[in-house]
mmCIF file of C-alpha atoms and ligand atoms in Angstrom:
data_model
loop_
_atom_site.group_PDB
_atom_site.id
_atom_site.type_symbol
_atom_site.label_atom_id
_atom_site.label_comp_id
_atom_site.label_asym_id
_atom_site.label_seq_id
_atom_site.Cartn_x
_atom_site.Cartn_y
_atom_site.Cartn_z
ATOM 1 C CA MET A 1 12.665 -7.845 -4.057
ATOM 2 C CA ASN A 2 13.388 -9.907 -7.146
ATOM 3 C CA ILE A 3 11.783 -10.144 -10.567
ATOM 4 C CA ASP A 4 13.163 -13.263 -12.264
ATOM 5 C CA GLY A 5 16.319 -13.119 -10.180
ATOM 6 C CA VAL A 6 16.968 -9.385 -10.642
ATOM 7 C CA ALA A 7 16.670 -7.145 -7.555
ATOM 8 C CA TYR A 8 14.278 -4.211 -7.936
ATOM 9 C CA ARG A 9 12.746 -1.497 -5.841
ATOM 10 C CA SER A 10 9.477 0.098 -6.874
ATOM 11 C CA VAL A 11 11.008 3.594 -7.280
ATOM 12 C CA TRP A 12 14.613 4.659 -7.815
ATOM 13 C CA VAL A 13 16.729 7.460 -9.260
ATOM 14 C CA ASP A 14 18.009 6.680 -12.756
ATOM 15 C CA GLU A 15 21.713 6.329 -13.441
ATOM 16 C CA ASP A 16 21.560 9.851 -14.968
ATOM 17 C CA GLY A 17 21.400 10.971 -11.325
ATOM 18 C CA TRP A 18 18.126 12.921 -11.518
ATOM 19 C CA SER A 19 15.207 11.317 -13.393
ATOM 20 C CA VAL A 20 12.975 8.901 -11.520
ATOM 21 C CA ARG A 21 12.200 5.316 -12.485
ATOM 22 C CA ILE A 22 9.060 3.395 -11.610
ATOM 23 C CA LEU A 23 7.454 0.115 -12.617
ATOM 24 C CA ASP A 24 4.248 0.807 -14.543
ATOM 25 C CA GLN A 25 1.763 -1.093 -12.363
ATOM 26 C CA THR A 26 -1.062 -0.629 -14.881
ATOM 27 C CA ARG A 27 0.889 -3.010 -17.169
ATOM 28 C CA LEU A 28 1.426 -5.739 -14.572
ATOM 29 C CA PRO A 29 1.158 -8.723 -14.559
ATOM 30 C CA TRP A 30 1.428 -8.845 -18.326
ATOM 31 C CA THR A 31 4.527 -6.723 -18.914
ATOM 32 C CA VAL A 32 7.310 -5.369 -16.723
ATOM 33 C CA ASP A 33 7.525 -1.825 -18.110
ATOM 34 C CA ILE A 34 9.867 0.671 -16.500
ATOM 35 C CA LEU A 35 8.880 4.316 -16.884
ATOM 36 C CA ARG A 36 11.132 7.348 -16.638
ATOM 37 C CA LEU A 37 9.582 10.391 -14.938
ATOM 38 C CA THR A 38 11.180 13.758 -15.591
ATOM 39 C CA ASP A 39 8.812 16.353 -14.148
ATOM 40 C CA GLU A 40 6.122 16.833 -11.537
ATOM 41 C CA GLN A 41 3.260 16.582 -14.056
ATOM 42 C CA GLN A 42 4.378 13.096 -15.047
ATOM 43 C CA VAL A 43 4.596 12.208 -11.367
ATOM 44 C CA ALA A 44 1.071 13.527 -10.728
ATOM 45 C CA HIS A 45 -0.204 11.517 -13.704
ATOM 46 C CA ALA A 46 1.580 8.359 -12.482
ATOM 47 C CA ILE A 47 -0.101 8.635 -9.081
ATOM 48 C CA LYS A 48 -3.582 9.521 -10.393
ATOM 49 C CA SER A 49 -3.590 6.841 -13.083
ATOM 50 C CA MET A 50 -2.170 4.305 -10.583
ATOM 51 C CA GLN A 51 0.968 3.547 -12.545
ATOM 52 C CA VAL A 52 2.257 3.804 -8.996
ATOM 53 C CA ARG A 53 -0.086 2.974 -6.141
ATOM 54 C CA GLY A 54 -0.067 1.703 -2.573
ATOM 55 C CA ALA A 55 0.022 4.158 0.299
ATOM 56 C CA PRO A 56 3.756 4.241 1.149
ATOM 57 C CA LEU A 57 4.847 4.184 -2.494
ATOM 58 C CA ILE A 58 2.767 7.175 -3.581
ATOM 59 C CA GLY A 59 4.319 9.155 -0.703
ATOM 60 C CA ALA A 60 7.853 8.306 -1.810
ATOM 61 C CA VAL A 61 7.127 9.005 -5.494
ATOM 62 C CA ALA A 62 5.495 12.352 -4.651
ATOM 63 C CA ALA A 63 8.617 13.289 -2.671
ATOM 64 C CA TYR A 64 10.729 12.632 -5.774
ATOM 65 C CA GLY A 65 8.175 14.610 -7.810
ATOM 66 C CA LEU A 66 8.908 17.643 -5.671
ATOM 67 C CA ALA A 67 12.639 17.164 -6.247
ATOM 68 C CA LEU A 68 12.055 17.016 -10.024
ATOM 69 C CA ALA A 69 9.988 20.221 -9.944
ATOM 70 C CA LEU A 70 12.631 22.115 -7.966
ATOM 71 C CA ARG A 71 15.206 21.459 -10.697
ATOM 72 C CA ARG A 72 13.269 23.920 -12.874
ATOM 73 C CA ASP A 73 12.169 26.371 -10.200
ATOM 74 C CA ALA A 74 13.438 26.155 -6.613
ATOM 75 C CA SER A 75 11.632 29.273 -5.349
ATOM 76 C CA ASP A 76 9.485 29.310 -2.196
ATOM 77 C CA ALA A 77 6.376 29.773 -4.343
ATOM 78 C CA ALA A 78 7.164 26.728 -6.514
ATOM 79 C CA LEU A 79 7.924 24.596 -3.476
ATOM 80 C CA GLU A 80 4.545 25.380 -1.922
ATOM 81 C CA SER A 81 2.458 25.157 -5.096
ATOM 82 C CA VAL A 82 3.965 21.884 -6.380
ATOM 83 C CA ALA A 83 3.597 20.263 -2.939
ATOM 84 C CA ALA A 84 -0.062 21.353 -2.863
ATOM 85 C CA MET A 85 -0.654 20.031 -6.399
ATOM 86 C CA LEU A 86 0.942 16.636 -5.642
ATOM 87 C CA GLY A 87 -0.959 16.415 -2.356
ATOM 88 C CA GLU A 88 -4.253 16.526 -4.280
ATOM 89 C CA THR A 89 -3.490 13.557 -6.540
ATOM 90 C CA ARG A 90 -5.183 10.967 -4.302
ATOM 91 C CA PRO A 91 -7.231 11.687 -1.163
ATOM 92 C CA THR A 92 -7.321 8.657 1.139
ATOM 93 C CA ALA A 93 -3.757 7.485 1.812
ATOM 94 C CA ILE A 94 -2.258 9.821 4.413
ATOM 95 C CA ASN A 95 1.281 8.753 3.445
ATOM 96 C CA LEU A 96 1.090 11.113 0.467
ATOM 97 C CA ARG A 97 0.524 14.159 2.662
ATOM 98 C CA TRP A 98 2.927 12.826 5.302
ATOM 99 C CA ALA A 99 5.774 12.604 2.760
ATOM 100 C CA LEU A 100 5.072 16.049 1.306
ATOM 101 C CA ALA A 101 4.830 17.626 4.777
ATOM 102 C CA ARG A 102 8.177 16.047 5.678
ATOM 103 C CA MET A 103 9.696 17.420 2.455
ATOM 104 C CA LEU A 104 8.317 20.916 3.121
ATOM 105 C CA ALA A 105 9.579 20.921 6.708
ATOM 106 C CA GLU A 106 13.063 19.989 5.511
ATOM 107 C CA LEU A 107 13.185 22.253 2.456
ATOM 108 C CA ARG A 108 11.549 25.483 3.656
ATOM 109 C CA PRO A 109 14.611 26.552 5.692
ATOM 110 C CA VAL A 110 17.044 25.645 2.865
ATOM 111 C CA PRO A 111 18.093 28.510 0.530
ATOM 112 C CA ALA A 112 16.727 28.114 -3.020
ATOM 113 C CA GLU A 113 20.169 27.468 -4.554
ATOM 114 C CA ALA A 114 20.712 24.452 -2.282
ATOM 115 C CA ARG A 115 17.193 23.050 -2.514
ATOM 116 C CA VAL A 116 17.516 20.577 -5.367
ATOM 117 C CA LYS A 117 20.311 18.629 -3.698
ATOM 118 C CA ALA A 118 18.473 18.747 -0.365
ATOM 119 C CA ALA A 119 15.237 17.587 -2.007
ATOM 120 C CA TYR A 120 16.835 14.492 -3.569
ATOM 121 C CA ALA A 121 18.476 13.702 -0.228
ATOM 122 C CA ALA A 122 15.151 14.108 1.613
ATOM 123 C CA ALA A 123 13.228 11.998 -0.921
ATOM 124 C CA GLY A 124 15.962 9.354 -0.777
ATOM 125 C CA ALA A 125 15.715 9.311 3.014
ATOM 126 C CA ILE A 126 11.934 8.788 2.816
ATOM 127 C CA ALA A 127 12.491 5.855 0.468
ATOM 128 C CA GLU A 128 15.212 4.302 2.640
ATOM 129 C CA ASP A 129 13.112 4.813 5.767
ATOM 130 C CA ASP A 130 10.252 2.968 4.086
ATOM 131 C CA VAL A 131 12.443 -0.001 3.164
ATOM 132 C CA GLU A 132 13.743 -0.444 6.713
ATOM 133 C CA THR A 133 10.286 0.189 8.185
ATOM 134 C CA CYS A 134 8.653 -2.456 6.001
ATOM 135 C CA ARG A 135 11.400 -4.967 6.787
ATOM 136 C CA SER A 136 10.727 -4.425 10.505
ATOM 137 C CA ILE A 137 6.959 -4.770 10.038
ATOM 138 C CA GLY A 138 7.610 -8.234 8.627
ATOM 139 C CA GLN A 139 9.777 -9.120 11.614
ATOM 140 C CA HIS A 140 7.115 -8.014 14.091
ATOM 141 C CA GLY A 141 4.376 -9.901 12.273
ATOM 142 C CA LEU A 142 6.369 -13.113 11.946
ATOM 143 C CA PRO A 143 5.597 -14.432 15.487
ATOM 144 C CA LEU A 144 1.863 -14.406 14.638
ATOM 145 C CA ILE A 145 2.484 -16.849 11.803
ATOM 146 C CA GLN A 146 4.946 -18.897 13.881
ATOM 147 C CA GLU A 147 2.324 -19.317 16.629
ATOM 148 C CA ILE A 148 -0.296 -20.584 14.174
ATOM 149 C CA ALA A 149 2.247 -22.898 12.487
ATOM 150 C CA ALA A 150 3.146 -24.388 15.865
ATOM 151 C CA ARG A 151 -0.523 -25.285 16.429
ATOM 152 C CA LYS A 152 -0.829 -27.185 13.117
ATOM 153 C CA PRO A 153 2.478 -28.980 12.505
ATOM 154 C CA GLY A 154 3.032 -30.203 8.967
ATOM 155 C CA LYS A 155 0.154 -28.116 7.615
ATOM 156 C CA ALA A 156 0.248 -24.795 5.799
ATOM 157 C CA VAL A 157 -0.827 -21.610 7.555
ATOM 158 C CA ASN A 158 -3.707 -20.214 5.481
ATOM 159 C CA ILE A 159 -3.577 -16.437 5.248
ATOM 160 C CA LEU A 160 -6.239 -14.338 3.528
ATOM 161 C CA THR A 161 -5.212 -10.956 2.142
ATOM 162 C CA HIS A 162 -6.953 -8.156 0.276
ATOM 163 C CA CYS A 163 -5.632 -5.736 -2.361
ATOM 164 C CA ASN A 164 -1.867 -5.469 -2.832
ATOM 165 C CA THR A 165 0.333 -4.763 0.175
ATOM 166 C CA GLY A 166 3.549 -6.077 -1.297
ATOM 167 C CA TRP A 167 6.887 -4.613 -2.280
ATOM 168 C CA ILE A 168 5.335 -2.778 -5.224
ATOM 169 C CA ALA A 169 2.910 -0.973 -2.864
ATOM 170 C CA THR A 170 5.858 0.303 -0.823
ATOM 171 C CA VAL A 171 9.475 0.972 -1.752
ATOM 172 C CA ASP A 172 10.436 -2.612 -0.875
ATOM 173 C CA TYR A 173 9.191 -5.643 1.150
ATOM 174 C CA GLY A 174 5.589 -4.450 1.603
ATOM 175 C CA THR A 175 3.441 -4.242 4.706
ATOM 176 C CA ALA A 176 1.156 -7.281 5.211
ATOM 177 C CA LEU A 177 3.053 -9.143 2.474
ATOM 178 C CA SER A 178 6.349 -8.400 4.259
ATOM 179 C CA VAL A 179 5.050 -10.626 7.071
ATOM 180 C CA ILE A 180 4.175 -13.330 4.554
ATOM 181 C CA TYR A 181 7.515 -13.123 2.714
ATOM 182 C CA GLN A 182 9.450 -13.339 5.953
ATOM 183 C CA ALA A 183 7.383 -16.313 7.156
ATOM 184 C CA HIS A 184 7.918 -18.077 3.822
ATOM 185 C CA ASP A 185 11.644 -17.264 3.860
ATOM 186 C CA ALA A 186 11.867 -18.620 7.435
ATOM 187 C CA GLY A 187 10.657 -21.976 6.128
ATOM 188 C CA ILE A 188 7.112 -21.803 7.521
ATOM 189 C CA PRO A 189 4.659 -23.430 5.097
ATOM 190 C CA VAL A 190 2.223 -20.662 4.159
ATOM 191 C CA HIS A 191 -0.595 -20.551 1.659
ATOM 192 C CA VAL A 192 -2.229 -17.245 0.733
ATOM 193 C CA TRP A 193 -5.847 -16.737 -0.290
ATOM 194 C CA VAL A 194 -5.600 -13.730 -2.619
ATOM 195 C CA ASP A 195 -8.803 -11.684 -2.930
ATOM 196 C CA GLU A 196 -9.064 -10.601 -6.544
ATOM 197 C CA THR A 197 -9.972 -7.081 -5.284
ATOM 198 C CA ARG A 198 -12.449 -5.740 -7.786
ATOM 199 C CA PRO A 199 -12.725 -3.379 -9.470
ATOM 200 C CA ARG A 200 -9.022 -2.896 -10.306
ATOM 201 C CA ASN A 201 -7.922 -6.412 -9.373
ATOM 202 C CA GLN A 202 -4.845 -5.460 -7.384
ATOM 203 C CA GLY A 203 -5.073 -8.931 -5.812
ATOM 204 C CA SER A 204 -5.336 -11.150 -8.874
ATOM 205 C CA ALA A 205 -3.054 -8.969 -11.004
ATOM 206 C CA LEU A 206 -0.433 -7.637 -8.562
ATOM 207 C CA THR A 207 -0.408 -9.705 -5.359
ATOM 208 C CA ALA A 208 -0.632 -12.984 -7.262
ATOM 209 C CA TRP A 209 2.193 -11.810 -9.550
ATOM 210 C CA GLU A 210 4.411 -10.819 -6.629
ATOM 211 C CA LEU A 211 3.768 -14.002 -4.658
ATOM 212 C CA GLY A 212 4.386 -16.089 -7.760
ATOM 213 C CA LYS A 213 7.721 -14.366 -8.431
ATOM 214 C CA HIS A 214 8.770 -15.104 -4.845
ATOM 215 C CA GLY A 215 7.545 -18.698 -4.920
ATOM 216 C CA VAL A 216 4.864 -18.268 -2.243
ATOM 217 C CA PRO A 217 1.971 -20.760 -2.661
ATOM 218 C CA HIS A 218 -1.264 -18.877 -3.259
ATOM 219 C CA THR A 219 -4.746 -19.150 -4.713
ATOM 220 C CA VAL A 220 -6.779 -16.323 -6.226
ATOM 221 C CA ILE A 221 -10.368 -16.172 -4.974
ATOM 222 C CA ALA A 222 -13.377 -14.047 -5.806
ATOM 223 C CA ASP A 223 -13.827 -11.231 -3.309
ATOM 224 C CA ASN A 224 -17.032 -12.864 -2.138
ATOM 225 C CA ALA A 225 -15.414 -16.215 -1.226
ATOM 226 C CA GLY A 226 -13.645 -15.166 1.987
ATOM 227 C CA GLY A 227 -16.644 -15.517 4.317
ATOM 228 C CA HIS A 228 -17.374 -19.031 3.078
ATOM 229 C CA LEU A 229 -13.729 -20.094 3.516
ATOM 230 C CA MET A 230 -13.693 -18.692 7.051
ATOM 231 C CA GLN A 231 -16.896 -20.558 7.950
ATOM 232 C CA HIS A 232 -15.193 -23.784 6.873
ATOM 233 C CA GLY A 233 -11.965 -23.260 8.839
ATOM 234 C CA GLU A 234 -9.900 -22.558 5.716
ATOM 235 C CA VAL A 235 -8.496 -19.226 6.933
ATOM 236 C CA ASP A 236 -6.146 -19.075 9.947
ATOM 237 C CA ILE A 237 -5.548 -15.341 9.854
ATOM 238 C CA VAL A 238 -6.462 -12.276 7.781
ATOM 239 C CA LEU A 239 -3.558 -9.906 7.083
ATOM 240 C CA VAL A 240 -4.201 -6.601 5.323
ATOM 241 C CA GLY A 241 -2.524 -3.235 4.906
ATOM 242 C CA THR A 242 -4.037 0.205 5.306
ATOM 243 C CA ASP A 243 -4.063 3.671 3.787
ATOM 244 C CA ARG A 244 -4.822 5.535 7.006
ATOM 245 C CA VAL A 245 -5.217 4.597 10.673
ATOM 246 C CA THR A 246 -6.885 7.059 13.022
ATOM 247 C CA ARG A 247 -5.977 7.857 16.607
ATOM 248 C CA ASN A 248 -8.761 5.497 17.720
ATOM 249 C CA GLY A 249 -7.426 2.649 15.592
ATOM 250 C CA ASP A 250 -10.019 2.802 12.793
ATOM 251 C CA VAL A 251 -8.560 1.453 9.547
ATOM 252 C CA ALA A 252 -9.146 2.778 6.021
ATOM 253 C CA ASN A 253 -8.167 0.289 3.343
ATOM 254 C CA LYS A 254 -9.162 -0.902 -0.114
ATOM 255 C CA ILE A 255 -12.904 -1.295 -0.621
ATOM 256 C CA GLY A 256 -14.043 -4.681 0.663
ATOM 257 C CA THR A 257 -11.715 -4.806 3.658
ATOM 258 C CA TYR A 258 -14.596 -4.025 6.044
ATOM 259 C CA LEU A 259 -16.592 -7.014 4.787
ATOM 260 C CA LYS A 260 -13.580 -9.278 5.436
ATOM 261 C CA ALA A 261 -13.286 -7.885 8.956
ATOM 262 C CA LEU A 262 -16.984 -8.586 9.611
ATOM 263 C CA ALA A 263 -16.668 -12.144 8.379
ATOM 264 C CA ALA A 264 -13.457 -12.658 10.379
ATOM 265 C CA HIS A 265 -15.166 -11.342 13.532
ATOM 266 C CA ASP A 266 -18.138 -13.648 13.054
ATOM 267 C CA ASN A 267 -15.849 -16.648 12.629
ATOM 268 C CA ASN A 268 -13.245 -15.862 15.320
ATOM 269 C CA VAL A 269 -10.527 -15.494 12.702
ATOM 270 C CA PRO A 270 -7.801 -13.034 13.790
ATOM 271 C CA PHE A 271 -7.811 -9.879 11.643
ATOM 272 C CA TRP A 272 -4.469 -8.031 11.716
ATOM 273 C CA VAL A 273 -3.522 -4.797 9.968
ATOM 274 C CA ALA A 274 0.094 -3.988 9.029
ATOM 275 C CA LEU A 275 1.227 -0.371 8.759
ATOM 276 C CA PRO A 276 4.236 1.910 8.831
ATOM 277 C CA HIS A 277 4.309 5.054 11.010
ATOM 278 C CA SER A 278 3.654 7.129 7.868
ATOM 279 C CA THR A 279 0.119 5.669 7.683
ATOM 280 C CA LEU A 280 -0.897 6.976 11.113
ATOM 281 C CA ASP A 281 -3.146 10.011 11.173
ATOM 282 C CA MET A 282 -3.269 10.992 14.831
ATOM 283 C CA SER A 283 -5.111 14.209 13.921
ATOM 284 C CA VAL A 284 -8.408 12.379 13.345
ATOM 285 C CA ARG A 285 -10.356 10.017 15.591
ATOM 286 C CA ASP A 286 -13.475 8.880 13.772
ATOM 287 C CA GLY A 287 -12.449 7.096 10.607
ATOM 288 C CA LEU A 288 -15.983 6.744 9.301
ATOM 289 C CA ARG A 289 -16.682 10.464 9.336
ATOM 290 C CA GLU A 290 -13.254 12.017 8.990
ATOM 291 C CA ILE A 291 -11.359 10.011 6.369
ATOM 292 C CA PRO A 292 -12.033 11.142 2.783
ATOM 293 C CA ILE A 293 -12.915 8.190 0.579
ATOM 294 C CA GLU A 294 -11.679 8.315 -3.002
ATOM 295 C CA GLU A 295 -14.385 7.984 -5.649
ATOM 296 C CA ARG A 296 -12.955 6.623 -8.868
ATOM 297 C CA ALA A 297 -14.339 6.321 -12.376
ATOM 298 C CA ALA A 298 -17.429 4.135 -12.836
ATOM 299 C CA GLU A 299 -15.732 2.532 -15.867
ATOM 300 C CA GLU A 300 -13.448 0.633 -13.483
ATOM 301 C CA VAL A 301 -16.535 -1.204 -12.191
ATOM 302 C CA LEU A 302 -18.394 -1.533 -15.489
ATOM 303 C CA ASN A 303 -15.357 -2.887 -17.373
ATOM 304 C CA VAL A 304 -12.637 -5.477 -16.870
ATOM 305 C CA THR A 305 -9.120 -5.504 -18.317
ATOM 306 C CA GLY A 306 -7.315 -8.756 -19.077
ATOM 307 C CA GLN A 307 -5.168 -10.668 -21.508
ATOM 308 C CA THR A 308 -6.580 -12.722 -24.347
ATOM 309 C CA ALA A 309 -5.144 -16.075 -25.418
ATOM 310 C CA ASP A 310 -3.123 -14.384 -28.185
ATOM 311 C CA GLY A 311 -1.418 -12.074 -25.677
ATOM 312 C CA ALA A 312 -3.357 -8.849 -26.335
ATOM 313 C CA VAL A 313 -4.360 -6.844 -23.270
ATOM 314 C CA VAL A 314 -7.929 -5.638 -23.747
ATOM 315 C CA THR A 315 -10.630 -3.912 -21.748
ATOM 316 C CA VAL A 316 -14.164 -5.238 -22.145
ATOM 317 C CA ARG A 317 -17.468 -4.134 -20.700
ATOM 318 C CA THR A 318 -19.047 -6.662 -18.334
ATOM 319 C CA ALA A 319 -22.003 -4.576 -17.134
ATOM 320 C CA ALA A 320 -25.259 -4.268 -19.016
ATOM 321 C CA PRO A 321 -25.234 -1.530 -21.660
ATOM 322 C CA GLY A 322 -26.494 1.755 -20.276
ATOM 323 C CA SER A 323 -26.171 0.857 -16.564
ATOM 324 C CA ALA A 324 -24.528 3.379 -14.248
ATOM 325 C CA GLY A 325 -21.702 2.391 -11.898
ATOM 326 C CA ALA A 326 -20.371 3.686 -8.586
ATOM 327 C CA ASN A 327 -16.823 3.214 -7.394
ATOM 328 C CA PRO A 328 -15.916 4.088 -3.789
ATOM 329 C CA ALA A 329 -12.293 2.921 -3.649
ATOM 330 C CA PHE A 330 -11.802 2.522 0.119
ATOM 331 C CA ASP A 331 -13.800 1.670 3.220
ATOM 332 C CA VAL A 332 -13.254 2.064 6.943
ATOM 333 C CA THR A 333 -13.050 -0.888 9.319
ATOM 334 C CA PRO A 334 -13.898 0.189 12.874
ATOM 335 C CA ALA A 335 -11.197 -0.517 15.451
ATOM 336 C CA ARG A 336 -13.492 -2.941 17.311
ATOM 337 C CA LEU A 337 -13.187 -5.412 14.411
ATOM 338 C CA VAL A 338 -9.378 -5.253 14.301
ATOM 339 C CA THR A 339 -7.511 -7.856 16.361
ATOM 340 C CA GLY A 340 -4.367 -5.752 16.327
ATOM 341 C CA LEU A 341 -1.905 -3.575 14.426
ATOM 342 C CA ILE A 342 1.547 -4.643 13.248
ATOM 343 C CA THR A 343 3.999 -1.756 13.000
ATOM 344 C CA GLU A 344 7.747 -1.319 12.634
ATOM 345 C CA ARG A 345 7.905 -0.805 16.409
ATOM 346 C CA GLY A 346 5.944 -3.898 17.358
ATOM 347 C CA ARG A 347 2.322 -5.006 17.648
ATOM 348 C CA CYS A 348 -0.431 -3.202 19.511
ATOM 349 C CA GLU A 349 -4.149 -3.004 20.085
ATOM 350 C CA ALA A 350 -6.079 -0.901 17.548
ATOM 351 C CA SER A 351 -6.767 1.901 20.019
ATOM 352 C CA GLU A 352 -5.368 5.236 21.147
ATOM 353 C CA ALA A 353 -3.731 3.569 24.156
ATOM 354 C CA GLY A 354 -2.216 0.867 21.951
ATOM 355 C CA LEU A 355 -0.846 3.358 19.439
ATOM 356 C CA LEU A 356 0.511 5.743 22.059
ATOM 357 C CA GLY A 357 2.227 2.805 23.761
ATOM 358 C CA LEU A 358 4.308 2.384 20.599
ATOM 359 C CA TYR A 359 4.403 6.039 19.513
ATOM 360 C CA PRO A 360 4.450 8.159 22.708
ATOM 361 C CA GLU A 361 5.809 11.116 20.726
ATOM 362 C CA PHE A 362 2.371 11.485 19.068
ATOM 363 C CA ALA A 363 0.541 12.046 22.366
ATOM 364 C CA ALA A 364 0.671 15.835 22.043
ATOM 365 C CA LYS A 365 -0.569 15.854 18.429
ATOM 366 C CA ALA A 366 -4.045 17.422 18.343
ATOM 367 C CA ALA A 367 -6.971 15.196 17.412
HETATM 368 O O1 LIG B 401 -5.801 1.996 -4.549
HETATM 369 P P1 LIG B 401 -4.491 1.379 -4.142
HETATM 370 O O2 LIG B 401 -4.110 0.215 -4.977
HETATM 371 O O3 LIG B 401 -3.406 2.413 -4.005
HETATM 372 O O4 LIG B 401 -4.782 0.827 -2.689
HETATM 373 C C1 LIG B 401 -3.769 0.175 -1.967
HETATM 374 C C2 LIG B 401 -4.258 -0.409 -0.713
HETATM 375 O O5 LIG B 401 -5.408 -0.270 -0.345
HETATM 376 C C3 LIG B 401 -3.250 -1.085 0.169
HETATM 377 O O6 LIG B 401 -3.867 -2.085 0.911
HETATM 378 C C4 LIG B 401 -2.679 -0.012 1.086
HETATM 379 O O7 LIG B 401 -2.046 0.996 0.362
HETATM 380 C C5 LIG B 401 -1.831 -0.442 2.184
HETATM 381 S S1 LIG B 401 -0.481 -1.545 1.887
HETATM 382 C C6 LIG B 401 0.805 -0.746 1.275
#
């Protein structure tokens, strides 16, 4: 997608042919900073510190991290230990482990002397797969927006979204935001309610930035405003992404998603979840008990980072001095609250039958 008319992806190989470039998402929306990653420790730091974030993107960046590590040591032992280290950087998004498992499956049979080339090719294939997958997700979600638009001619379709599911959370296009971009590009009038998404503000900082750069009308709201807007008919549809979907259709996503699903259910607002195949975890059924939820630093809740009028980016404490904070970063929305799933293969019910209808090859996978 474009930043001020220049086409970008969220991760790419530098023109030197080996180092890896990312946008530093901790600096957005204030500065577009491009970082150069040269080894697996820098990659691990980028994922942990959320310089890169979003489920599909951390998978793709970890895959490149393995390629960087193999340049120094392409032995079997290094392959296994670096993959294990990168797999521990964040716990909830299954895409991270999916990408590393795909890399290991491709690289284990390759002799050490041929591994570096094979690793870059495999990481590149993961990135390209993600781009095409996210483009298709947008195509399969588009009819949902078209149907609503047809029911309210001349009026904007009001979409509420949570966290950031845009092109910077994937390699390109995004998941839920891919649907929104494609609806906007098709000429459908859309307006997006952007949850600010405390504590890290991926909505007000990242989603609002992305939508603004693409010219999509949007309004930032406090996380607590969604229920009120739904009660007053101001939300036509909720579109979110996810970090892991279980075999039963339970959905892990950024903290606060569950509350939006409850409010949507109570107000008969459709609640759709967009995901690529790499977000499916068919090995678990019960999202509430089986998905590990990342606990992040309390400081993210107790403090806020923003830009002052003179342009300085500062972090200030908003909580009372001495108070403790807790920071569960994801929650699980039970399948019963999900209207449906939007994937690169089409839309389906959030259930085992729905998922296996689109992905029959996963039927044999143990759960
Ligand atoms: O903690 P983050 O910013 O990595 O969380 C991202 C989300 O929760 C997204 O909604 C999710 O990754 C799915 S969309 C790509």
